[in-house]
């Protein structure tokens, strides 16, 4: 059975890239959101197995959205996604409870490994 993935990114192109990367895997993109607010609202309805969360988005950013989701659902698995990987951002994401970091531009193999690690609990 495939794992349900929710992609949160304000770029439609990024959403499509992740869908393409995951096309022939055990992961299925079941929802896409373009804002942190939408992610918080949709998480309740979709209950995905994993969320990929962009950090820089208009309105509620990804770190805040991850914080809100994880406060309500401590079991949630969230991978932060960004092209700007600063140590303080990575540290804050870890403190919030993110399961890892995926860097843009995407490398298919690294994305899959990040997903596997998130499910393995590493």
Coordinates of N, CA and C in Angstrom, one line a residue:
X1 N 0.8 -1.2 0.0 CA 0.0 0.0 0.0 C 0.9 1.2 0.0
X2 N 0.5 2.2 -0.8 CA 1.4 3.4 -0.9 C 1.2 4.3 0.3
X3 N 2.2 5.1 0.5 CA 2.2 6.1 1.6 C 1.6 7.4 1.0
X4 N 0.7 8.1 1.8 CA 0.1 9.3 1.3 C 1.0 10.5 1.6
X5 N 1.3 11.3 0.6 CA 2.1 12.5 0.7 C 1.3 13.7 0.4
X6 N 1.5 14.7 1.3 CA 1.0 16.1 1.0 C 2.1 17.0 0.8
X7 N 2.1 17.6 -0.4 CA 3.1 18.6 -0.8 C 2.7 20.0 -0.6
X8 N 3.5 20.7 0.2 CA 3.1 22.1 0.5 C 4.2 23.0 0.0
X9 N 3.9 23.7 -1.1 CA 4.9 24.6 -1.7 C 4.1 25.7 -2.5
X10 N 4.5 26.9 -2.4 CA 3.8 28.0 -3.2 C 4.1 27.9 -4.7
X11 N 5.0 27.1 -5.1 CA 5.4 27.0 -6.5 C 4.7 25.7 -7.1
X12 N 3.8 25.9 -8.1 CA 3.2 24.8 -8.7 C 4.2 23.9 -9.4
X13 N 5.3 24.5 -9.9 CA 6.3 23.8 -10.6 C 7.0 22.8 -9.6
X14 N 7.2 23.2 -8.4 CA 7.8 22.3 -7.4 C 6.9 21.2 -7.1
X15 N 5.6 21.5 -7.0 CA 4.6 20.5 -6.7 C 4.6 19.4 -7.8
X16 N 4.7 19.8 -9.0 CA 4.7 18.9 -10.2 C 6.0 18.1 -10.2
X17 N 7.2 18.8 -9.8 CA 8.4 18.0 -9.8 C 8.4 16.9 -8.8
X18 N 7.8 17.2 -7.6 CA 7.7 16.1 -6.6 C 6.8 15.0 -7.1
X19 N 5.7 15.4 -7.7 CA 4.8 14.3 -8.2 C 5.5 13.4 -9.2
X20 N 6.3 14.1 -10.1 CA 7.0 13.3 -11.1 C 8.1 12.4 -10.5
X21 N 8.8 12.9 -9.5 CA 9.8 12.1 -8.8 C 9.2 10.9 -8.1
X22 N 8.0 11.1 -7.6 CA 7.4 10.0 -6.8 C 6.5 9.1 -7.6
X23 N 6.4 9.4 -8.9 CA 5.4 8.7 -9.8 C 5.5 7.1 -9.7
X24 N 6.7 6.6 -9.8 CA 6.9 5.1 -9.8 C 7.4 4.6 -8.5
X25 N 6.9 5.1 -7.4 CA 7.4 4.7 -6.1 C 6.2 4.3 -5.2
X26 N 6.5 3.9 -4.0 CA 5.5 3.6 -3.1 C 4.8 4.8 -2.4
X27 N 5.1 6.0 -2.9 CA 4.6 7.2 -2.4 C 3.6 7.8 -3.4
X28 N 2.5 8.3 -2.9 CA 1.5 8.9 -3.7 C 1.1 10.3 -3.2
X29 N 1.2 11.3 -4.1 CA 0.9 12.6 -3.7 C -0.7 12.7 -3.7
X30 N -1.2 12.9 -2.5 CA -2.7 12.9 -2.4 C -3.2 14.3 -2.3
X31 N -2.4 15.3 -2.0 CA -2.8 16.7 -1.8 C -1.6 17.6 -2.0
X32 N -1.9 18.8 -2.6 CA -1.0 19.9 -2.8 C -1.6 21.1 -2.2
X33 N -0.7 21.9 -1.5 CA -1.2 23.1 -0.9 C -0.1 24.2 -1.3
X34 N -0.6 25.5 -1.3 CA 0.3 26.5 -1.7 C 0.6 27.5 -0.5
X35 N 0.1 27.2 0.7 CA 0.3 28.1 1.8 C 0.3 27.3 3.1
X36 N 0.9 27.9 4.1 CA 0.9 27.2 5.4 C -0.5 27.1 6.0
X37 N -1.3 28.1 5.8 CA -2.7 28.1 6.3 C -3.5 27.0 5.6
X38 N -3.3 26.8 4.3 CA -4.0 25.7 3.6 C -3.5 24.4 4.1
X39 N -2.2 24.3 4.4 CA -1.6 23.0 4.9 C -2.2 22.6 6.2
X40 N -2.3 23.5 7.1 CA -2.9 23.3 8.4 C -4.3 22.8 8.3
X41 N -5.1 23.5 7.4 CA -6.5 23.1 7.2 C -6.7 21.7 6.6
X42 N -5.9 21.5 5.5 CA -6.0 20.3 4.7 C -5.4 19.0 5.5
X43 N -4.5 19.3 6.4 CA -3.9 18.1 7.1 C -5.0 17.3 7.8
X44 N -5.9 18.1 8.4 CA -7.0 17.4 9.2 C -7.8 16.5 8.3
X45 N -8.1 16.9 7.1 CA -8.9 16.2 6.1 C -8.2 15.0 5.5
X46 N -6.9 15.2 5.1 CA -6.2 14.2 4.3 C -5.5 13.2 5.2
X47 N -5.0 13.7 6.4 CA -4.2 12.8 7.3 C -3.1 12.1 6.5
X48 N -2.2 12.8 5.9 CA -1.1 12.2 5.1 C -0.1 11.4 6.0
X49 N 0.6 10.5 5.4 CA 1.7 9.8 6.1 C 2.9 10.7 6.2
X50 N 3.1 11.6 5.3 CA 4.2 12.5 5.2 C 3.9 13.8 4.6
X51 N 4.4 14.9 5.1 CA 4.2 16.2 4.5 C 5.6 16.8 4.1
X52 N 5.7 17.3 2.8 CA 6.9 18.0 2.4 C 6.5 19.5 2.6
X53 N 7.2 20.2 3.4 CA 6.8 21.6 3.7 C 7.9 22.6 3.3
X54 N 7.5 23.4 2.3 CA 8.4 24.5 1.9 C 8.5 25.5 3.0
X55 N 9.7 26.2 3.2 CA 9.8 27.1 4.3 C 9.3 28.5 3.9
X56 N 9.8 29.0 2.8 CA 9.4 30.4 2.4 C 8.2 30.4 1.6
X57 N 7.1 30.9 2.2 CA 5.8 31.0 1.5 C 5.1 32.3 2.0
X58 N 4.3 32.9 1.2 CA 3.6 34.0 1.7 C 2.6 33.7 2.8
X59 N 2.3 34.6 3.7 CA 1.4 34.3 4.8 C 2.2 33.5 5.8
X60 N 1.5 32.4 6.3 CA 2.2 31.6 7.3 C 3.3 30.8 6.6
X61 N 4.5 30.9 7.1 CA 5.6 30.2 6.5 C 5.6 28.7 6.9
X62 N 6.5 28.0 6.3 CA 6.5 26.5 6.5 C 6.9 26.1 7.9
X63 N 7.8 26.9 8.6 CA 8.2 26.6 10.0 C 7.0 26.7 10.9
X64 N 6.2 27.8 10.7 CA 5.1 28.0 11.6 C 4.0 27.0 11.3
X65 N 3.7 26.7 10.0 CA 2.7 25.7 9.7 C 3.1 24.3 10.3
X66 N 4.4 24.0 10.2 CA 4.9 22.7 10.8 C 4.7 22.7 12.3
X67 N 5.0 23.8 12.9 CA 4.8 23.9 14.4 C 3.3 23.7 14.7
X68 N 2.4 24.3 14.0 CA 1.0 24.2 14.3 C 0.5 22.7 14.1
X69 N 0.9 22.1 13.0 CA 0.5 20.7 12.7 C 1.1 19.8 13.7
X70 N 2.3 20.0 14.1 CA 3.0 19.1 15.1 C 2.4 19.2 16.5
X71 N 2.0 20.4 16.8 CA 1.4 20.6 18.1 C 0.1 19.9 18.2
X72 N -0.7 19.9 17.2 CA -2.0 19.2 17.1 C -1.8 17.7 16.9
X73 N -0.8 17.3 16.1 CA -0.6 16.0 15.7 C 0.9 15.6 15.9
X74 N 1.3 15.3 17.1 CA 2.7 15.0 17.3 C 3.3 13.8 16.5
X75 N 2.4 13.0 16.0 CA 2.8 11.8 15.2 C 3.1 12.2 13.8
X76 N 2.8 13.4 13.4 CA 3.0 13.9 12.0 C 4.4 13.8 11.6
X77 N 4.6 13.4 10.3 CA 6.0 13.3 9.7 C 6.1 14.5 8.7
X78 N 7.0 15.4 9.0 CA 7.2 16.6 8.1 C 8.6 16.7 7.7
X79 N 8.8 16.8 6.4 CA 10.2 17.1 5.8 C 10.1 18.5 5.4
X80 N 11.1 19.3 5.8 CA 11.2 20.7 5.4 C 11.9 20.7 4.0
X81 N 11.4 21.6 3.2 CA 12.0 21.8 1.8 C 12.4 23.2 1.6
X82 N 13.6 23.4 1.1 CA 14.1 24.8 0.9 C 15.3 24.8 0.0
X83 N 15.5 25.9 -0.7 CA 16.7 26.1 -1.4 C 17.7 26.9 -0.5
X84 N 17.2 27.4 0.5 CA 18.0 28.2 1.5 C 18.2 27.4 2.7
X85 N 19.3 26.7 2.8 CA 19.5 25.8 4.0 C 20.6 26.5 4.9
X86 N 20.1 27.3 5.8 CA 21.0 27.9 6.8 C 20.9 27.0 8.1
X87 N 22.0 27.0 8.8 CA 22.1 26.2 10.0 C 21.0 26.5 11.0
X88 N 20.7 27.8 11.2 CA 19.7 28.2 12.2 C 18.3 27.7 11.8
X89 N 18.1 27.7 10.5 CA 16.8 27.3 10.0 C 16.7 25.7 10.2
X90 N 17.7 25.0 9.9 CA 17.7 23.6 10.0 C 17.6 23.2 11.5
X91 N 18.3 24.0 12.4 CA 18.1 23.8 13.8 C 16.7 24.0 14.3
X92 N 16.1 25.1 13.8 CA 14.7 25.4 14.3 C 13.8 24.3 13.8
X93 N 14.0 23.9 12.5 CA 13.1 22.8 12.0 C 13.2 21.5 12.8
X94 N 14.4 21.2 13.3 CA 14.7 20.0 14.1 C 14.0 20.2 15.5
X95 N 14.1 21.4 16.1 CA 13.5 21.7 17.4 C 12.0 21.5 17.3
X96 N 11.4 22.0 16.2 CA 9.9 21.9 16.0 C 9.5 20.4 15.9
X97 N 10.4 19.6 15.3 CA 10.0 18.1 15.2 C 10.1 17.6 13.8
X98 N 10.6 18.4 12.9 CA 10.7 18.0 11.5 C 11.6 16.8 11.4
X99 N 11.3 15.9 10.5 CA 12.0 14.6 10.3 C 13.2 14.7 9.4
X100 N 13.4 15.9 8.8 CA 14.6 16.0 7.9 C 14.4 17.2 7.0
X101 N 15.3 17.3 6.1 CA 15.4 18.5 5.2 C 15.6 18.0 3.8
X102 N 14.9 18.5 2.8 CA 15.1 18.2 1.4 C 15.5 19.5 0.7
X103 N 16.5 19.4 -0.1 CA 17.0 20.7 -0.7 C 16.6 20.8 -2.2
X104 N 16.3 22.0 -2.5 CA 16.0 22.3 -3.9 C 17.3 22.8 -4.5
X105 N 17.5 22.6 -5.8 CA 16.7 21.8 -6.7 C 16.8 20.3 -6.3
X106 N 15.7 19.6 -6.6 CA 15.6 18.2 -6.1 C 16.6 17.2 -6.9
X107 N 17.1 16.3 -6.1 CA 17.8 15.2 -6.6 C 16.9 14.0 -6.3
X108 N 16.5 13.3 -7.3 CA 15.5 12.2 -7.1 C 16.0 11.2 -6.0
X109 N 17.2 10.8 -6.1 CA 17.7 9.8 -5.1 C 17.7 10.3 -3.7
X110 N 18.1 11.6 -3.6 CA 18.1 12.2 -2.2 C 16.7 12.4 -1.7
X111 N 15.8 12.7 -2.5 CA 14.4 12.8 -2.1 C 13.9 11.5 -1.5
X112 N 14.1 10.4 -2.3 CA 13.6 9.1 -1.9 C 14.3 8.7 -0.6
X113 N 15.6 8.9 -0.5 CA 16.3 8.6 0.8 C 15.8 9.4 2.0
X114 N 15.5 10.7 1.7 CA 14.9 11.5 2.8 C 13.6 10.9 3.3
X115 N 12.7 10.5 2.3 CA 11.4 9.9 2.6 C 11.6 8.6 3.4
X116 N 12.5 7.8 3.0 CA 12.8 6.5 3.7 C 13.3 6.8 5.1
X117 N 14.1 7.7 5.3 CA 14.6 8.1 6.6 C 13.5 8.6 7.5
X118 N 12.6 9.4 7.0 CA 11.5 9.9 7.7 C 10.6 8.8 8.2
X119 N 10.4 7.8 7.4 CA 9.6 6.7 7.8 C 10.3 5.7 8.7
X120 N 11.6 5.7 8.6 CA 12.4 4.8 9.5 C 12.6 5.4 10.9
X121 N 12.3 6.7 11.0 CA 12.5 7.4 12.3 C 13.9 7.9 12.5
X122 N 14.7 7.9 11.4 CA 16.1 8.4 11.6 C 16.2 9.9 11.2

